[in-house]
Coordinates of C-alpha atoms and ligand atoms in Angstrom, one line a residue:
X31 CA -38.2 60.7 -94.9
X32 CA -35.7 60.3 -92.7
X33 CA -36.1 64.0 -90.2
X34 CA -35.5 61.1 -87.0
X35 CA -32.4 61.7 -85.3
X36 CA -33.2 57.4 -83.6
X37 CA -35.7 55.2 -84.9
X38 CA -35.9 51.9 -82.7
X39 CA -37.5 49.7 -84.3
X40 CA -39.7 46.3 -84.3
X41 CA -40.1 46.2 -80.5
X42 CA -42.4 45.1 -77.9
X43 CA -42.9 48.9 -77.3
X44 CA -44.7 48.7 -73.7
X45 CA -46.2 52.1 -71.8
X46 CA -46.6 50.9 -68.3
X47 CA -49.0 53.9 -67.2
X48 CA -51.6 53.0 -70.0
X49 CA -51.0 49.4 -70.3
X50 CA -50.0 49.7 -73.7
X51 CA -47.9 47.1 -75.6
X52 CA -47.6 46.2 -79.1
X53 CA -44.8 45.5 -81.8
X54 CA -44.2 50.0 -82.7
X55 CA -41.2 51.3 -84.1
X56 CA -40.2 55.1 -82.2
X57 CA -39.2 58.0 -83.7
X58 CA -37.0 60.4 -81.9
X59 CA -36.0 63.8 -82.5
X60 CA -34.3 66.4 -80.3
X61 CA -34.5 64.1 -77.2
X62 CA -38.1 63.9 -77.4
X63 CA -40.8 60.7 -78.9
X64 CA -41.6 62.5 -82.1
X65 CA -43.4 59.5 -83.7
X66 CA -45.0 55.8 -82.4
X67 CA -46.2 53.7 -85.3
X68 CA -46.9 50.4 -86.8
X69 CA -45.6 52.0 -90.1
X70 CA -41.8 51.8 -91.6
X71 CA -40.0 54.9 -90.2
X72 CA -36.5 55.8 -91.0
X73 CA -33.9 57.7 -88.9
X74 CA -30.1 58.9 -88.8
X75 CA -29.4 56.5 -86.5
X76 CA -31.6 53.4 -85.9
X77 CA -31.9 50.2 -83.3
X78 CA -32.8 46.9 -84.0
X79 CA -35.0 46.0 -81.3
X80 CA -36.5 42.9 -83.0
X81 CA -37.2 40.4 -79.7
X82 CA -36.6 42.8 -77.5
X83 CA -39.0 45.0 -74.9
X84 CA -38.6 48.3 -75.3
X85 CA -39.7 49.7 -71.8
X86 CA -39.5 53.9 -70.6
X87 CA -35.6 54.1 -69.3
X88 CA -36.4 52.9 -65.1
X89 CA -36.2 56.0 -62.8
X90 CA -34.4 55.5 -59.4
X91 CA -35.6 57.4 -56.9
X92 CA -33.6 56.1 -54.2
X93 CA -29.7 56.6 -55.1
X94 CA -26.5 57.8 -53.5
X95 CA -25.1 58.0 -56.6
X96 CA -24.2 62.3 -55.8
X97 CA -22.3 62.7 -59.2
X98 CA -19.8 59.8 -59.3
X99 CA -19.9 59.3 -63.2
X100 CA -18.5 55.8 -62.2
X101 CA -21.9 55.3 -60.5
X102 CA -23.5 56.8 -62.6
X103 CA -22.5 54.2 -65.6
X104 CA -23.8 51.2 -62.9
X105 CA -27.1 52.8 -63.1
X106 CA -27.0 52.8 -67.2
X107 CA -26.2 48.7 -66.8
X108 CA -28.8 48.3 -64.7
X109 CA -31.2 50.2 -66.9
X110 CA -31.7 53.3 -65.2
X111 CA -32.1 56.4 -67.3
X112 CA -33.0 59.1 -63.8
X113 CA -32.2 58.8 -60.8
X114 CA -32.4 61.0 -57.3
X115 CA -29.6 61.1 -55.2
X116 CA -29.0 62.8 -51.9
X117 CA -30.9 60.2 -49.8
X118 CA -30.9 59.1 -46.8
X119 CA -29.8 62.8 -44.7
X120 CA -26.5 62.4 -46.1
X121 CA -25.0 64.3 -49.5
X122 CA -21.9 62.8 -50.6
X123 CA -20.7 65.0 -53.8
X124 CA -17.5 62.9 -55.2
X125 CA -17.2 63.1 -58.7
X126 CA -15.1 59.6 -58.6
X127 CA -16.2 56.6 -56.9
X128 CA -13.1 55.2 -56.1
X129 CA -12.2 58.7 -54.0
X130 CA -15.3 58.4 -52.1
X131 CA -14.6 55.2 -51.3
X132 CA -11.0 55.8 -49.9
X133 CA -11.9 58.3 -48.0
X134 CA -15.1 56.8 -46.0
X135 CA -12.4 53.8 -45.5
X136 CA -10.0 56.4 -43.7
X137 CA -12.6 57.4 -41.1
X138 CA -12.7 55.5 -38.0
X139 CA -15.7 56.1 -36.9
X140 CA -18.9 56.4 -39.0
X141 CA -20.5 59.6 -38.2
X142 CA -22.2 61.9 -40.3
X143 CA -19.6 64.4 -40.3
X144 CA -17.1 62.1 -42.5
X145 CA -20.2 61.6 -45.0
X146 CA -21.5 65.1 -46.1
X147 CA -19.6 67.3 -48.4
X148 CA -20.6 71.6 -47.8
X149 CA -18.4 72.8 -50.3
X150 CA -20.5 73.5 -52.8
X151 CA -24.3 74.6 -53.0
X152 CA -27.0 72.7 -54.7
X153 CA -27.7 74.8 -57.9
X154 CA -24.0 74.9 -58.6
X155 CA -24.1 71.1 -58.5
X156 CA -27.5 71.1 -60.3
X157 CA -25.6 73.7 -63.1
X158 CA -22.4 71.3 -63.2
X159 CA -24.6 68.4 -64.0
X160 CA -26.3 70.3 -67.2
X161 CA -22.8 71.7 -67.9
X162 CA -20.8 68.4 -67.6
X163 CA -23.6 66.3 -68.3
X164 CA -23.7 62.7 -66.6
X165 CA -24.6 58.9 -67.6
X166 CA -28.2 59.6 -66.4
X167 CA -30.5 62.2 -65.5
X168 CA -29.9 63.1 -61.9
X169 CA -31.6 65.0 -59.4
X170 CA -31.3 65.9 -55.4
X171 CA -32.6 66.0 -52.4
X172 CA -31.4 67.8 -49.4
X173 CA -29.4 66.0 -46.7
X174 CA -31.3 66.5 -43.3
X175 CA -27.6 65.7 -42.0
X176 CA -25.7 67.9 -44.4
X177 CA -28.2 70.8 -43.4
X178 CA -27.7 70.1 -40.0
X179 CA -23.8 70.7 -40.1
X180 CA -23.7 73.9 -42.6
X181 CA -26.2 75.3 -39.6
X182 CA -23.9 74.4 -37.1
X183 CA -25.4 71.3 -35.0
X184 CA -22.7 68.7 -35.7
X185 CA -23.5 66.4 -32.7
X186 CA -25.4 64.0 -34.5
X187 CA -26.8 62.8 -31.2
X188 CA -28.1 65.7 -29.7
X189 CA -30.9 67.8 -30.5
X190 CA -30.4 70.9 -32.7
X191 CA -31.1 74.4 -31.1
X192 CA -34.5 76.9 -32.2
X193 CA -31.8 78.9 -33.8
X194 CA -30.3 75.9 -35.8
X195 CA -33.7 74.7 -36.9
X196 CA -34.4 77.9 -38.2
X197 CA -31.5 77.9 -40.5
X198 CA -31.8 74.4 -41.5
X199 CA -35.4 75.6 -43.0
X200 CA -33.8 78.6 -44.8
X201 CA -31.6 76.5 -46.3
X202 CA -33.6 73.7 -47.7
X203 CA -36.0 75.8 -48.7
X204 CA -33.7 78.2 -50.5
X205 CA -32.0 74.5 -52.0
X206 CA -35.8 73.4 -52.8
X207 CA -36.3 76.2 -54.9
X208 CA -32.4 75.9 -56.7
X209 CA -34.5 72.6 -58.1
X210 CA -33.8 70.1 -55.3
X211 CA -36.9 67.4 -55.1
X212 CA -37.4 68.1 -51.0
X213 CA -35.7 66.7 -48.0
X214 CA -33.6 63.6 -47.3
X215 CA -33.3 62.3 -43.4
X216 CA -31.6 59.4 -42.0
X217 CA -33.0 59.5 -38.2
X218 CA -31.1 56.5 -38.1
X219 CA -28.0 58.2 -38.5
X220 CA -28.6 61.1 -36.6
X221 CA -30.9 60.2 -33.6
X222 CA -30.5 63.8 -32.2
X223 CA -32.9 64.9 -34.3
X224 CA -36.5 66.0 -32.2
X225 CA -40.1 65.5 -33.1
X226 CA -39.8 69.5 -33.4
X227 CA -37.0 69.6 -36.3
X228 CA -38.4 66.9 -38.3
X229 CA -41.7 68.4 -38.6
X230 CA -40.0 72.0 -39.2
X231 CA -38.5 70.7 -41.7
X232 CA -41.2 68.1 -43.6
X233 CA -43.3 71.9 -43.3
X234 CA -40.9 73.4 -46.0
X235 CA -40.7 69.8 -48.0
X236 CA -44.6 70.6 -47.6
X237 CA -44.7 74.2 -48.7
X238 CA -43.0 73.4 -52.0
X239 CA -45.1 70.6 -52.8
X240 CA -41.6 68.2 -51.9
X241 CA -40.9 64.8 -51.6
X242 CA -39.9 64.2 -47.3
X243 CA -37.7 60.8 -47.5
X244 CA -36.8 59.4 -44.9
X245 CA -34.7 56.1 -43.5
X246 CA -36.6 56.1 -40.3
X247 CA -35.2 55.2 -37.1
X248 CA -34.6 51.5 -36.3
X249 CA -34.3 51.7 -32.3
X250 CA -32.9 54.4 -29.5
X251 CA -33.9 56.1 -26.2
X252 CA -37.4 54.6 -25.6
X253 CA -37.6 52.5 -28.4
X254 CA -38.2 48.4 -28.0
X255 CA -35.8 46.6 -29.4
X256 CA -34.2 46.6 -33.0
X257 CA -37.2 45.5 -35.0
X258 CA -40.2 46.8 -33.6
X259 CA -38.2 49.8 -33.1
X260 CA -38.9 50.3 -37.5
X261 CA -42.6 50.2 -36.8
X262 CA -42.2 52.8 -34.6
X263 CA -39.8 54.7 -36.8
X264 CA -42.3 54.4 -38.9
X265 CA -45.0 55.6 -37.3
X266 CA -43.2 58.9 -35.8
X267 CA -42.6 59.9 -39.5
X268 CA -46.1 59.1 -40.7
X269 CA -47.8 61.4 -37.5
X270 CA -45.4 64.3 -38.6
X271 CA -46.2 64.4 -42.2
X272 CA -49.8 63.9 -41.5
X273 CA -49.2 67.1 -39.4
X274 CA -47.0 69.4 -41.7
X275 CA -49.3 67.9 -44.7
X276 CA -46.1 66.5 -46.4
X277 CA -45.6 63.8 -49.1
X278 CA -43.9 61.4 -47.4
X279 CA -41.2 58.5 -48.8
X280 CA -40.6 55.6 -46.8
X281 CA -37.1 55.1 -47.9
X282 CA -36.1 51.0 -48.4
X283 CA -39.2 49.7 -46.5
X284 CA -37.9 45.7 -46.8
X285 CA -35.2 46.6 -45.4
X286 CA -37.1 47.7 -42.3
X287 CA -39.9 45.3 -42.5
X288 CA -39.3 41.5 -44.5
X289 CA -37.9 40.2 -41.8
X290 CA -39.5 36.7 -39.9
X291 CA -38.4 37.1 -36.1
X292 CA -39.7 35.9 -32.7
X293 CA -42.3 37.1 -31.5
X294 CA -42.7 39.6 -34.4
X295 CA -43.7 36.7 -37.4
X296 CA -46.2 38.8 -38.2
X297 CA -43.9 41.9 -38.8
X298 CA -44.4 42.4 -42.4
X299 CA -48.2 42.4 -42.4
X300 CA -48.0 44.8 -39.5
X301 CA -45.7 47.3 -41.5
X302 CA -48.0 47.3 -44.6
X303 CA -51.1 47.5 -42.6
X304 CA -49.3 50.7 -40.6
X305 CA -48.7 52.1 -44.6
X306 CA -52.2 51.5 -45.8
X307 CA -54.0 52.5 -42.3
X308 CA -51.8 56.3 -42.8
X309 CA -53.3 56.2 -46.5
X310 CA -56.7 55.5 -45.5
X311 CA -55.8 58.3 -43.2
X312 CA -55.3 60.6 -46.1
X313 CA -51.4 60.5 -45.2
X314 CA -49.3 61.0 -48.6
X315 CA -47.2 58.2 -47.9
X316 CA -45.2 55.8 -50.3
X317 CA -42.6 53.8 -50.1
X318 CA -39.3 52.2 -52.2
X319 CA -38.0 49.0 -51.7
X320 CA -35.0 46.9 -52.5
X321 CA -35.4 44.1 -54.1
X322 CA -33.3 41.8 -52.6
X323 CA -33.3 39.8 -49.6
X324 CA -30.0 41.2 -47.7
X325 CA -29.0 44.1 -45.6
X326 CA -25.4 44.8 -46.4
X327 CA -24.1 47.1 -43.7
X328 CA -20.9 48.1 -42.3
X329 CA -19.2 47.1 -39.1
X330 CA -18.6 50.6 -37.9
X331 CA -22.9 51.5 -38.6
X332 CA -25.1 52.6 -35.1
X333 CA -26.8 49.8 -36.7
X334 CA -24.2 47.1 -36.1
X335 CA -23.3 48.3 -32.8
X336 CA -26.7 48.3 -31.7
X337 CA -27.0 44.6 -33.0
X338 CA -24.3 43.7 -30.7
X339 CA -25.2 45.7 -27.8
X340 CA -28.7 44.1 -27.6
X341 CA -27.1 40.5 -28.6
X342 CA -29.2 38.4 -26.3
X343 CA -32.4 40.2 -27.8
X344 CA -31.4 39.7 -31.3
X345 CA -30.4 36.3 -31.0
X346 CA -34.1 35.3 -29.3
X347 CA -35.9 37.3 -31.9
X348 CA -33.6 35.5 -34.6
X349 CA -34.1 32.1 -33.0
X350 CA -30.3 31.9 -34.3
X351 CA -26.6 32.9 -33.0
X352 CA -25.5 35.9 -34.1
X353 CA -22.5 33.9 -36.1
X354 CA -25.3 32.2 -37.8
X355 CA -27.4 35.9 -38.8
X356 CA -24.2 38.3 -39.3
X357 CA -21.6 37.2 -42.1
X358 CA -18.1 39.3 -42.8
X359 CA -18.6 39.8 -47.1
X360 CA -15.6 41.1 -47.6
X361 CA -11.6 41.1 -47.3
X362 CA -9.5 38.5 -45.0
X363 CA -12.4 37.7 -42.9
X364 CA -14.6 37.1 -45.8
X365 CA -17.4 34.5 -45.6
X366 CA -17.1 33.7 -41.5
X367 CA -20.2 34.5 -39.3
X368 CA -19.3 38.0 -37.1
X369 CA -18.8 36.5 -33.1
X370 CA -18.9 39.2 -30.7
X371 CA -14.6 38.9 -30.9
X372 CA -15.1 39.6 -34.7
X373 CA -16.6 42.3 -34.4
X374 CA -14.7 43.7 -31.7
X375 CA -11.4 43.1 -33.6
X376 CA -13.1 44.2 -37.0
X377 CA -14.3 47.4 -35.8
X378 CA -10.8 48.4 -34.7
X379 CA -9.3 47.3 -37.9
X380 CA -11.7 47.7 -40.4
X381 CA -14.9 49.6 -39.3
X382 CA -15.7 49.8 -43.3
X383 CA -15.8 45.9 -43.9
X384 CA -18.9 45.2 -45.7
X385 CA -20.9 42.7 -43.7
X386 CA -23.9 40.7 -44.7
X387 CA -27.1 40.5 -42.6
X388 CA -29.3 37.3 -43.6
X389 CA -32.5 38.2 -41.6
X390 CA -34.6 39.0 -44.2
X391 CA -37.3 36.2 -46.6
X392 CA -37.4 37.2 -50.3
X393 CA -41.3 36.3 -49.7
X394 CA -41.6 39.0 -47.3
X395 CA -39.4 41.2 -50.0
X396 CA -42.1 40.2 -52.3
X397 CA -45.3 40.8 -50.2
X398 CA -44.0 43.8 -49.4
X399 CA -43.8 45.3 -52.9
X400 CA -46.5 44.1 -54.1
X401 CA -48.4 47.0 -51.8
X402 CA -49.9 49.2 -54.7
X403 CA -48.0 52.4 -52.5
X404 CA -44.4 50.8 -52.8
X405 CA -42.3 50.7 -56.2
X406 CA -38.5 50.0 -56.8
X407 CA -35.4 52.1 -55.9
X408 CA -31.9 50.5 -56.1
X409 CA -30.2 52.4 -53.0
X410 CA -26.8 52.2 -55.0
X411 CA -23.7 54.7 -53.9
X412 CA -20.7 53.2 -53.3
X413 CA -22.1 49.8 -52.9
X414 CA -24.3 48.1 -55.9
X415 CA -27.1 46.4 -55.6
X416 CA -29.0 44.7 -58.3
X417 CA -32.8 46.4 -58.5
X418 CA -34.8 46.9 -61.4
X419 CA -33.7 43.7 -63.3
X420 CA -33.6 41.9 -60.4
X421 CA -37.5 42.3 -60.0
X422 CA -38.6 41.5 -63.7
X423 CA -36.1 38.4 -64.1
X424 CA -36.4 37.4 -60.5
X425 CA -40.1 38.1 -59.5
X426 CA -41.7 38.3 -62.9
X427 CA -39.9 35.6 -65.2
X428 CA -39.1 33.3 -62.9
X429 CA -41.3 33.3 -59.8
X430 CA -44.4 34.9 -61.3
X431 CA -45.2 37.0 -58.6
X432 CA -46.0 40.2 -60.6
X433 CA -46.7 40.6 -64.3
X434 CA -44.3 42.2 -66.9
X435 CA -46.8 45.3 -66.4
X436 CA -47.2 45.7 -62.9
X437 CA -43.5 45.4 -62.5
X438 CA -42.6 48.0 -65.0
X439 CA -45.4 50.6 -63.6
X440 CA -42.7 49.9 -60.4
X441 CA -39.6 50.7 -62.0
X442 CA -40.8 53.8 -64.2
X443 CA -44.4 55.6 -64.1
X444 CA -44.7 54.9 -60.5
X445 CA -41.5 56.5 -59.4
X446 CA -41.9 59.1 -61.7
X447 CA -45.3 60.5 -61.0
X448 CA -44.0 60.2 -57.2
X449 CA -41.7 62.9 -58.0
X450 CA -43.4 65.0 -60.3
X451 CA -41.3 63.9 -63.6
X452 CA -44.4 64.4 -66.0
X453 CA -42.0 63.5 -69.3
X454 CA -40.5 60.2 -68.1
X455 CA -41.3 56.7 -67.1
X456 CA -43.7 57.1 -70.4
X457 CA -43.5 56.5 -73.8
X458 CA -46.3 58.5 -75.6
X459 CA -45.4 61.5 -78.2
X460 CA -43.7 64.4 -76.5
X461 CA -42.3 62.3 -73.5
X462 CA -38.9 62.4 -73.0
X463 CA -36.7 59.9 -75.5
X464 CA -35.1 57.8 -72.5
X465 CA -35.4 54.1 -73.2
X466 CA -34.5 50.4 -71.2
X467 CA -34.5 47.6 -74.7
X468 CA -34.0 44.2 -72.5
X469 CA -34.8 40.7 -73.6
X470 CA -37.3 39.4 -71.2
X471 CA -35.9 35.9 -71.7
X472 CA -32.3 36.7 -70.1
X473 CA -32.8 39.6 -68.0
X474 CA -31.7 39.1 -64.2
X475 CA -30.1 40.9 -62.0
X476 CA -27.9 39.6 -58.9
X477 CA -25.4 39.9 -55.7
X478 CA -23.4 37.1 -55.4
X479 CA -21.7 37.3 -52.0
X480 CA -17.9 38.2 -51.8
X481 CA -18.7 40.2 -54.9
X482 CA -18.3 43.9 -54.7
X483 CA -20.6 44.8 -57.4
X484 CA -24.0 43.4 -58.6
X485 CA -24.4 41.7 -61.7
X486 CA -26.8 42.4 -64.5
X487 CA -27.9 41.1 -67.2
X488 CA -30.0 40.9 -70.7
X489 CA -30.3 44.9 -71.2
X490 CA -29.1 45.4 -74.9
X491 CA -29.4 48.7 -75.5
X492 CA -29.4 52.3 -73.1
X493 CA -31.2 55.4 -74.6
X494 CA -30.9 58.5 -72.3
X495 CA -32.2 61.8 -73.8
X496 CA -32.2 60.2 -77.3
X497 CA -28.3 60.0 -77.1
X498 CA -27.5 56.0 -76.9
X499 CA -25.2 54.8 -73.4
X500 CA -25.6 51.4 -73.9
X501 CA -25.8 49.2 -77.1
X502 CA -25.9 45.8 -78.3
X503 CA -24.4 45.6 -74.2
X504 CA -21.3 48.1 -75.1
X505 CA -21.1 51.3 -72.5
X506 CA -20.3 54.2 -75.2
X507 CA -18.7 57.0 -73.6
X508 CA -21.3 59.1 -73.7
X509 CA -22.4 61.8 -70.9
X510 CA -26.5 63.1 -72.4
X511 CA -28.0 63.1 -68.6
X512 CA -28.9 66.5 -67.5
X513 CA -30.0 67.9 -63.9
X514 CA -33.4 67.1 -62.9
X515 CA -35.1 69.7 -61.3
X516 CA -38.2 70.1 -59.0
X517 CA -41.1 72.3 -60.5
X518 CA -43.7 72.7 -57.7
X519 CA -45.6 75.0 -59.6
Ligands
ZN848 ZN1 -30.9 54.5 -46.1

């Protein structure tokens, strides 16, 4: 009988949510798991997956992908079958990577007006994406900064008006009900925003049962310093949501907290304990991380000019020059530590030159994730970063800190669940036919510096919506991801 449009067989088939794994062959027909079985099944088309672990396809929840199909073929080699974009405040809608690119590079200043792109409305996009179709499954939040411009507040450090906030939350919501998962803020990025207009707006994340992520602010008016400054970012987030009664994402919390520096050492165990305490709390907060132990940043970010301004600060807390913590990753300049005339000269020049922050300890990375609240999201957009693979060559295979299982409940069920994706991250009968097939023996992931892209390896074969992306390690030109779209009810 062969009524399968796939059959893979002979695999480690492995169902993180229920702990399942066992040698099954997989039937799929019209997108769906139609059949799991020890038996001989037959199929139209059929995968070998004899060695290999067939895993649920990973789900990203923390991408600036926006529609590049460029981008969206990195998240296919890295394993990704859905993925949320929109993160981070800022919605960047290029359909091709290379465009995007070229035009943040022509900005001279990085402000979150050269970022977000108001042409077009989110169920459009959403309609494009089932339309077109895309490498992955994709859906969107909305851009706290994007809002904040269609309503008219385009000083992204200065408070918006009642008027504007209003608007702002007419907007989201009416983009929330297009399909959109909730609301996206980078307080980082726009410091203007008020106690007032984050918690207007985590109220109509809250209404529609919406995700509220947010990269928190790192420092700013009243603020102690640069790393402290995330606990406190942190904790203005966590006090709103537990007031609007949101579901709140702490966007790449490593990135904020695995740092060692004086007289914070004990920095990381203070940012988890501030995560569980909220949770004990009965606040609905989670968290994504990076797995990796780098901040890449640009030389025109707040950030970096905020590094520099408080040098003396940094360097203390460091217990290093700032030559010795700040690294220039790419272009002439690649490879030399960032002196204060460096940056000067750099910022001028070339205020999109990737720089290299080494700050952070893996172990902290680690510690960090392991928090049962915290899973993996890749944060790739126009950069790449290596995520999923990273986690179950790096921390599995070769430094044992989770098992095979734990790790895959990070990179599929756990995300998925988070956002309310009841058909993926699984494989059981009726779930949806999206499928990683890696060999547990070679898979890594990595970002050598002075490389613009991560590097993946030891996924075989990519199924998104039954359709094959990937196989044997060959990108097919194939286009089966459809829009994701947020179901409250
Ligand atoms: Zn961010």
């Amino acid at each position: 009988m062969t009524d399968h449009d796939l059959v893979i067989r002979n695999g480690l088939v492995i169902d993180p949510a229920s702990q399942f794994a066992a040698p099954f062959s997989i039937g799929v027909k019209d997108g769906r798991i139609a059949t799991l079985t020890s038996q001989p099944i037959e199929g139209r088309d059929e995968i070998d997956a004899d060695g290999l672990v067939v895993a649920p396809g990973f789900v990203d929840v923390h991408t600036h992908v926006d529609g590049n199909v460029p981008a969206g073929y990195e998240l296919i080699k890295m394993g990704v079958t859905s993925a949320i974009a929109g993160n981070c405040g800022n919605f960047m809608w290029f359909e091709d990577a290379d465009l995007m690119r070229q035009r943040l590079h022509e900005q001279k200043d990085y402000d979150v007006r050269n970022f977000n792109r108001l042409d077009k409305d989110w169920s459009d996009l959403l309609d494009q994406v089932d339309q077109d179709g895309y490498p992955v499954h994709l859906g969107l939040l909305v851009g706290s900064a994007t809002l904040r411009l269609k309503a008219g507040a385009d000083d992204p450090n200065g408070p918006a008006s009642d008027q504007q906030i209003a608007e702002m939350c007419r907007l989201a919501a009416r983009q929330i009900e297009a399909g959109a998962f909730g609301v996206s803020f980078g307080v980082m990025y726009t410091p203007g925003m008020t106690r007032d207009e984050l918690l207007a707006l985590f109220r109509v994340a809250a209404r529609y049962q919406g995700i509220a992520a947010v990269h928190p602010r790192h420092g700013g008016p009243g603020l102690p310093g640069i790393v402290p400054g995330a606990l406190v970012g942190h904790q203005e987030v966590i006090d709103v949501a537990r007031e609007a009664g949101a579901k709140l994402q702490l966007s790449h919390i490593a990135h904020q907290i695995a740092f060692q520096s004086r007289p914070y050492d004990d920095l990381t165990q203070r940012g988890i304990r501030q995560v569980d305490a909220a949770r004990a709390d009965g606040v609905d907060v989670m968290a994504d991380c990076m797995p990796l132990a780098q901040n890449v940043l640009e030389v025109g970010l707040p950030l970096t000019a905020m590094l520099y301004e408080l040098l003396p600060l940094v360097e203390e807390q460091a217990g290093r020059s700032i030559d010795n913590l700040i690294f220039v990753k790419e272009g002439p300049h690649q490879g030399k530590g960032l002196t204060p005339e460096l940056y000067r000269q750099l910022k001028e020049e070339a205020p999109m030159t990737a720089l290299v922050l080494r700050a952070m300890r893996e172990d902290l990375v680690i510690r960090t994730l392991l928090a049962d609240w915290c899973f993996v999201g890749s944060d790739i957009g126009d950069k790449f970063y290596p995520a999923q693979a990273r986690v179950i060559g790096n921390y599995v295979r070769e430094q044992g800190a989770f098992t095979l299982m734990q790790a895959l409940q990070k990179c599929t069920s756990v995300p998925a669940a988070r956002f309310g994706l009841k058909r993926k991250g699984r494989i059981a009968v009726g779930c949806d036919a999206d499928f990683t097939i890696f060999d547990q023996r070679t898979i890594s992931g990595h970002l050598p510096f002075g490389a613009p892209k991560s590097e993946t390896a030891g996924i075989e074969h990519v199924v998104v919506g039954g359709v094959p992306v990937m196989r044997c390690g060959q990108m097919l030109d194939a286009l089966p991801g459809r829009a994701l779209r947020h179901k409250p009810w």
